[in-house]
mmCIF file of C-alpha atoms and ligand atoms in Angstrom:
data_model
loop_
_atom_site.group_PDB
_atom_site.id
_atom_site.type_symbol
_atom_site.label_atom_id
_atom_site.label_comp_id
_atom_site.label_asym_id
_atom_site.label_seq_id
_atom_site.Cartn_x
_atom_site.Cartn_y
_atom_site.Cartn_z
ATOM 1 C CA MET A 1399 70.135 116.484 69.870
ATOM 2 C CA MET A 1400 70.346 114.399 72.723
ATOM 3 C CA THR A 1401 70.716 116.365 76.712
ATOM 4 C CA ALA A 1402 72.512 114.928 79.266
ATOM 5 C CA ASP A 1403 69.467 113.372 80.629
ATOM 6 C CA ASP A 1404 68.442 111.701 77.774
ATOM 7 C CA ILE A 1405 72.057 110.471 77.586
ATOM 8 C CA TRP A 1406 72.162 109.372 80.984
ATOM 9 C CA ALA A 1407 68.377 107.442 81.104
ATOM 10 C CA PRO A 1408 69.282 104.345 80.716
ATOM 11 C CA LEU A 1409 71.827 104.290 83.087
ATOM 12 C CA ARG A 1410 69.379 105.775 85.995
ATOM 13 C CA ALA A 1411 66.846 103.448 84.614
ATOM 14 C CA GLU A 1412 69.097 100.028 85.097
ATOM 15 C CA LEU A 1413 70.161 101.240 88.451
ATOM 16 C CA ASP A 1414 66.719 101.817 89.303
ATOM 17 C CA ARG A 1415 65.784 97.744 88.620
ATOM 18 C CA TRP A 1416 69.501 97.034 90.986
ATOM 19 C CA GLN A 1417 67.573 98.941 93.870
ATOM 20 C CA ALA A 1418 64.206 97.401 93.166
ATOM 21 C CA ALA A 1419 65.292 94.037 93.439
ATOM 22 C CA GLY A 1420 67.575 94.849 96.417
ATOM 23 C CA LYS A 1421 71.112 94.797 95.285
ATOM 24 C CA THR A 1422 73.794 96.544 95.028
ATOM 25 C CA ALA A 1423 76.112 96.872 91.893
ATOM 26 C CA ARG A 1424 79.769 96.870 93.019
ATOM 27 C CA PHE A 1425 82.163 99.303 90.844
ATOM 28 C CA TRP A 1426 86.339 100.274 91.453
ATOM 29 C CA LEU A 1427 88.473 102.771 89.755
ATOM 30 C CA ARG A 1428 91.741 102.426 88.359
ATOM 31 C CA ASP A 1429 93.592 104.747 86.613
ATOM 32 C CA ASP A 1430 96.521 104.353 85.417
ATOM 33 C CA ASP A 1431 100.359 106.033 84.290
ATOM 34 C CA ALA A 1432 100.520 108.079 87.730
ATOM 35 C CA ILE A 1433 104.418 109.113 88.196
ATOM 36 C CA GLU A 1434 104.396 112.299 89.815
ATOM 37 C CA PRO A 1435 101.409 115.221 91.035
ATOM 38 C CA THR A 1436 100.527 117.300 87.633
ATOM 39 C CA PRO A 1437 97.138 119.304 87.521
ATOM 40 C CA ALA A 1438 95.583 116.358 85.644
ATOM 41 C CA LEU A 1439 96.656 114.871 88.821
ATOM 42 C CA GLU A 1440 95.061 117.374 90.804
ATOM 43 C CA GLN A 1441 91.553 117.257 88.680
ATOM 44 C CA LEU A 1442 91.282 113.680 88.972
ATOM 45 C CA LEU A 1443 91.744 113.985 92.984
ATOM 46 C CA LYS A 1444 89.317 116.012 93.184
ATOM 47 C CA VAL A 1445 86.499 114.672 91.140
ATOM 48 C CA THR A 1446 87.003 111.287 93.137
ATOM 49 C CA ALA A 1447 87.153 113.122 96.775
ATOM 50 C CA ASP A 1448 83.786 115.180 95.624
ATOM 51 C CA ALA A 1449 82.222 112.257 94.768
ATOM 52 C CA ASN A 1450 83.829 110.554 97.722
ATOM 53 C CA VAL A 1451 85.217 107.527 95.510
ATOM 54 C CA PRO A 1452 87.687 105.186 95.965
ATOM 55 C CA LEU A 1453 91.127 105.616 93.275
ATOM 56 C CA THR A 1454 93.623 103.067 92.487
ATOM 57 C CA LEU A 1455 96.494 104.362 90.683
ATOM 58 C CA ALA A 1456 99.125 102.357 88.989
ATOM 59 C CA VAL A 1457 102.029 104.339 89.369
ATOM 60 C CA ILE A 1458 105.523 102.905 87.237
ATOM 61 C CA PRO A 1459 107.766 102.732 89.518
ATOM 62 C CA ALA A 1460 111.110 103.323 87.253
ATOM 63 C CA SER A 1461 109.696 106.714 86.886
ATOM 64 C CA THR A 1462 107.758 108.338 90.266
ATOM 65 C CA GLY A 1463 109.263 109.400 93.689
ATOM 66 C CA GLU A 1464 108.764 111.616 96.518
ATOM 67 C CA ALA A 1465 106.708 114.653 94.970
ATOM 68 C CA LEU A 1466 104.145 111.400 94.377
ATOM 69 C CA ALA A 1467 103.899 109.375 98.079
ATOM 70 C CA ALA A 1468 103.774 113.421 99.509
ATOM 71 C CA ARG A 1469 100.975 114.635 97.598
ATOM 72 C CA LEU A 1470 99.269 111.173 98.447
ATOM 73 C CA ALA A 1471 100.187 111.334 101.707
ATOM 74 C CA ASP A 1472 96.959 114.170 101.883
ATOM 75 C CA GLU A 1473 94.451 111.659 99.963
ATOM 76 C CA PRO A 1474 93.068 109.195 102.299
ATOM 77 C CA HIS A 1475 90.899 108.030 99.657
ATOM 78 C CA VAL A 1476 93.474 106.640 97.208
ATOM 79 C CA LEU A 1477 95.706 103.217 96.921
ATOM 80 C CA VAL A 1478 98.593 102.643 94.499
ATOM 81 C CA ALA A 1479 99.102 100.006 92.843
ATOM 82 C CA LEU A 1480 102.254 98.695 90.932
ATOM 83 C CA HIS A 1481 101.952 99.965 86.864
ATOM 84 C CA GLY A 1482 104.815 96.984 85.556
ATOM 85 C CA TRP A 1483 108.100 99.151 85.833
ATOM 86 C CA SER A 1484 108.947 101.550 83.091
ATOM 87 C CA HIS A 1485 106.408 101.715 81.270
ATOM 88 C CA THR A 1486 108.757 100.456 77.829
ATOM 89 C CA ASN A 1487 107.784 98.601 74.763
ATOM 90 C CA HIS A 1488 109.685 94.918 73.939
ATOM 91 C CA ALA A 1489 107.239 93.723 71.124
ATOM 92 C CA GLY A 1490 108.003 94.125 67.816
ATOM 93 C CA PRO A 1491 106.937 96.991 65.618
ATOM 94 C CA ASP A 1492 103.865 94.609 64.054
ATOM 95 C CA GLU A 1493 102.527 93.473 67.538
ATOM 96 C CA LYS A 1494 100.535 94.754 70.305
ATOM 97 C CA LYS A 1495 102.979 96.895 72.889
ATOM 98 C CA GLN A 1496 104.422 94.736 75.920
ATOM 99 C CA GLU A 1497 106.295 95.789 79.115
ATOM 100 C CA LEU A 1498 106.236 92.342 80.438
ATOM 101 C CA GLY A 1499 105.679 90.235 77.436
ATOM 102 C CA ALA A 1500 107.839 87.021 76.326
ATOM 103 C CA HIS A 1501 110.541 88.925 74.313
ATOM 104 C CA ARG A 1502 112.905 88.814 77.407
ATOM 105 C CA ALA A 1503 114.057 86.005 79.850
ATOM 106 C CA PRO A 1504 111.679 85.901 82.482
ATOM 107 C CA GLU A 1505 114.063 86.463 85.390
ATOM 108 C CA ILE A 1506 114.763 89.705 84.113
ATOM 109 C CA VAL A 1507 111.126 90.978 83.467
ATOM 110 C CA LEU A 1508 110.232 89.349 87.139
ATOM 111 C CA GLY A 1509 113.087 91.505 88.070
ATOM 112 C CA GLU A 1510 112.025 94.286 86.974
ATOM 113 C CA LEU A 1511 108.866 93.793 89.210
ATOM 114 C CA ARG A 1512 110.443 92.443 91.968
ATOM 115 C CA ASP A 1513 112.520 95.741 92.511
ATOM 116 C CA GLY A 1514 109.648 98.163 91.480
ATOM 117 C CA PHE A 1515 106.948 96.418 93.899
ATOM 118 C CA ALA A 1516 110.673 97.522 97.142
ATOM 119 C CA ILE A 1517 110.543 101.031 94.955
ATOM 120 C CA LEU A 1518 106.626 101.530 95.674
ATOM 121 C CA GLN A 1519 106.661 99.594 99.219
ATOM 122 C CA ARG A 1520 109.356 102.802 100.573
ATOM 123 C CA LEU A 1521 107.442 105.027 98.585
ATOM 124 C CA PHE A 1522 103.913 104.897 99.839
ATOM 125 C CA GLY A 1523 104.432 102.158 102.701
ATOM 126 C CA SER A 1524 100.209 101.285 103.481
ATOM 127 C CA ARG A 1525 99.334 103.169 100.158
ATOM 128 C CA LEU A 1526 100.489 100.241 98.349
ATOM 129 C CA ILE A 1527 98.074 97.217 97.840
ATOM 130 C CA SER A 1528 100.044 94.067 96.254
ATOM 131 C CA MET A 1529 98.197 94.173 93.192
ATOM 132 C CA LEU A 1530 100.004 94.469 89.697
ATOM 133 C CA VAL A 1531 98.578 96.385 86.561
ATOM 134 C CA PRO A 1532 100.538 95.397 83.607
ATOM 135 C CA PRO A 1533 101.376 97.936 80.717
ATOM 136 C CA TRP A 1534 99.143 98.288 78.120
ATOM 137 C CA ASN A 1535 96.916 95.450 80.227
ATOM 138 C CA ARG A 1536 99.398 92.509 79.359
ATOM 139 C CA ILE A 1537 101.406 90.112 81.019
ATOM 140 C CA ASN A 1538 103.122 86.805 79.737
ATOM 141 C CA GLY A 1539 100.776 84.065 80.976
ATOM 142 C CA ALA A 1540 103.485 81.584 81.996
ATOM 143 C CA LEU A 1541 104.745 84.477 84.470
ATOM 144 C CA ILE A 1542 101.329 84.553 86.447
ATOM 145 C CA ALA A 1543 102.109 82.012 88.730
ATOM 146 C CA LYS A 1544 105.040 83.255 89.678
ATOM 147 C CA LEU A 1545 103.752 86.606 90.811
ATOM 148 C CA PRO A 1546 102.542 86.172 94.333
ATOM 149 C CA ALA A 1547 105.914 84.662 95.520
ATOM 150 C CA LEU A 1548 107.037 88.671 94.747
ATOM 151 C CA GLY A 1549 104.544 89.081 96.896
ATOM 152 C CA LEU A 1550 102.059 90.506 94.305
ATOM 153 C CA GLU A 1551 99.119 88.885 95.172
ATOM 154 C CA THR A 1552 96.219 90.254 92.494
ATOM 155 C CA LEU A 1553 96.382 90.904 88.625
ATOM 156 C CA SER A 1554 94.350 93.758 87.322
ATOM 157 C CA VAL A 1555 93.816 93.244 83.399
ATOM 158 C CA TYR A 1556 91.428 94.467 80.932
ATOM 159 C CA GLY A 1557 87.877 92.667 80.381
ATOM 160 C CA VAL A 1558 85.891 90.048 81.806
ATOM 161 C CA ALA A 1559 88.025 87.841 84.540
ATOM 162 C CA LYS A 1560 89.566 84.631 83.058
ATOM 163 C CA ALA A 1561 88.279 80.934 85.032
ATOM 164 C CA GLY A 1562 91.144 79.063 86.406
ATOM 165 C CA SER A 1563 93.556 81.690 86.877
ATOM 166 C CA PRO A 1564 96.384 80.656 89.054
ATOM 167 C CA ILE A 1565 95.795 84.164 90.714
ATOM 168 C CA ARG A 1566 93.179 86.563 91.976
ATOM 169 C CA LEU A 1567 92.291 88.740 89.577
ATOM 170 C CA LEU A 1568 90.988 92.361 89.775
ATOM 171 C CA ASN A 1569 89.762 93.415 86.412
ATOM 172 C CA THR A 1570 89.421 96.409 84.885
ATOM 173 C CA HIS A 1571 85.840 96.941 81.848
ATOM 174 C CA VAL A 1572 85.140 99.909 80.501
ATOM 175 C CA ASP A 1573 87.980 102.158 79.021
ATOM 176 C CA ILE A 1574 86.432 106.077 79.148
ATOM 177 C CA MET A 1575 89.581 106.387 76.273
ATOM 178 C CA ASN A 1576 89.406 106.339 72.390
ATOM 179 C CA TRP A 1577 93.120 105.117 72.033
ATOM 180 C CA HIS A 1578 92.996 104.899 67.928
ATOM 181 C CA GLY A 1579 92.951 107.529 65.365
ATOM 182 C CA ILE A 1580 92.327 111.001 67.573
ATOM 183 C CA ARG A 1581 92.782 110.312 70.741
ATOM 184 C CA GLY A 1582 89.462 111.497 73.785
ATOM 185 C CA GLY A 1583 87.380 110.527 75.741
ATOM 186 C CA ARG A 1584 84.404 108.191 74.116
ATOM 187 C CA PRO A 1585 81.741 109.286 73.603
ATOM 188 C CA HIS A 1586 79.352 109.150 76.479
ATOM 189 C CA GLU A 1587 75.885 107.527 75.196
ATOM 190 C CA GLU A 1588 78.488 104.401 73.843
ATOM 191 C CA LEU A 1589 80.044 104.575 77.340
ATOM 192 C CA VAL A 1590 76.848 104.450 79.177
ATOM 193 C CA ALA A 1591 75.893 101.798 77.135
ATOM 194 C CA ASP A 1592 78.799 99.695 78.319
ATOM 195 C CA VAL A 1593 78.214 100.794 81.926
ATOM 196 C CA VAL A 1594 74.515 99.361 81.405
ATOM 197 C CA LYS A 1595 75.747 96.179 79.779
ATOM 198 C CA GLU A 1596 78.498 95.521 82.614
ATOM 199 C CA LEU A 1597 75.139 96.096 85.114
ATOM 200 C CA ARG A 1598 72.900 93.774 83.372
ATOM 201 C CA ALA A 1599 75.989 90.607 82.794
ATOM 202 C CA ARG A 1600 75.868 91.036 86.583
ATOM 203 C CA PHE A 1601 72.027 91.151 87.598
ATOM 204 C CA ASP A 1602 72.013 87.342 87.996
ATOM 205 C CA ASP A 1603 75.444 86.532 89.157
ATOM 206 C CA ASP A 1604 77.614 89.124 90.133
ATOM 207 C CA ALA A 1605 80.802 87.408 89.653
ATOM 208 C CA GLU A 1606 82.998 89.937 89.673
ATOM 209 C CA PRO A 1607 82.591 94.495 90.592
ATOM 210 C CA ILE A 1608 82.917 96.591 87.444
ATOM 211 C CA GLY A 1609 85.931 98.096 86.632
ATOM 212 C CA ILE A 1610 86.101 101.635 85.521
ATOM 213 C CA LEU A 1611 89.562 102.159 83.857
ATOM 214 C CA THR A 1612 91.141 106.262 82.772
ATOM 215 C CA HIS A 1613 94.485 107.460 82.306
ATOM 216 C CA HIS A 1614 93.999 111.156 83.743
ATOM 217 C CA LEU A 1615 97.495 112.394 81.687
ATOM 218 C CA VAL A 1616 95.604 112.395 78.082
ATOM 219 C CA HIS A 1617 91.856 113.244 79.687
ATOM 220 C CA ASP A 1618 90.174 115.854 77.252
ATOM 221 C CA GLU A 1619 87.318 117.509 77.860
ATOM 222 C CA THR A 1620 84.678 114.995 77.153
ATOM 223 C CA ALA A 1621 86.985 111.999 78.813
ATOM 224 C CA TRP A 1622 86.342 114.496 82.623
ATOM 225 C CA ALA A 1623 82.842 115.470 81.430
ATOM 226 C CA PHE A 1624 82.311 111.560 81.327
ATOM 227 C CA LEU A 1625 83.955 110.680 84.524
ATOM 228 C CA ALA A 1626 82.807 113.930 86.723
ATOM 229 C CA HIS A 1627 78.728 112.756 85.752
ATOM 230 C CA LEU A 1628 79.123 108.784 86.211
ATOM 231 C CA LEU A 1629 80.652 109.168 89.866
ATOM 232 C CA ALA A 1630 77.706 111.797 90.304
ATOM 233 C CA GLU A 1631 75.195 109.695 88.977
ATOM 234 C CA THR A 1632 76.099 106.297 90.344
ATOM 235 C CA SER A 1633 77.641 107.280 93.818
ATOM 236 C CA ALA A 1634 74.669 108.912 94.414
ATOM 237 C CA HIS A 1635 72.434 106.348 93.528
ATOM 238 C CA PRO A 1636 71.283 103.683 96.342
ATOM 239 C CA ALA A 1637 72.034 100.468 94.302
ATOM 240 C CA VAL A 1638 75.878 101.520 93.835
ATOM 241 C CA ALA A 1639 78.621 100.442 96.430
ATOM 242 C CA TRP A 1640 81.708 102.231 94.786
ATOM 243 C CA LYS A 1641 84.553 100.266 96.442
ATOM 244 C CA SER A 1642 88.242 100.359 97.095
ATOM 245 C CA ALA A 1643 90.245 97.814 95.654
ATOM 246 C CA ALA A 1644 92.024 96.813 98.880
ATOM 247 C CA SER A 1645 88.088 95.843 99.858
ATOM 248 C CA LEU A 1646 88.120 93.985 96.739
ATOM 249 C CA VAL A 1647 91.258 91.396 96.863
HETATM 250 ZN ZN1 ZN B 2079 100.152 102.308 81.698
#
């Protein structure tokens, strides 16, 4: 059986290689679907604060309120981004889920985003960054060029940033959850391999920071253990810099 030490050894080795080359790997952390304070949110705030790692919460504006704003007021390591409007799926039963797809008129979708951004500005003030995180990481491509006119200067989806985007991208690359079958955290060996793969892809050309994606409301013990271990391994390593989203855009 593999011990935790064996499982994390490939990451340590890759980071040591970065250190030997005088390089620093940039990471950032995005967590989606926050609405209100919950025990799971408390755990997320604690694990990130303990590791001194900045956190960006993608908040659903139609469902959030003063309680979350009050809770985050004392957590200077947390920023807020716009997570769609109400996280409602408008796609058909045979399609991938989308709130911001082409299923409705662009004016309707953009109007919701404008309203949502105004709500978050009022609640979170200077903690809000001008970044849109589309629910399910999907958005109608025709809308993207219109986001800056709403004050949304950055888009954050999943995967390698596409070249030639009409807007600045700050993407995520490693999703710690398994969304198929039994929902839960993915196996640690597999996630370590994914992080190492992202590091190797950036060793010669660090084009974009590595975005780690979490969903605190649905984490099981496997997911929490991975996040805590990842933050502990990396935040202590001299070749890693955990960045706030604000410093990356
Ligand atoms: Zn979401």
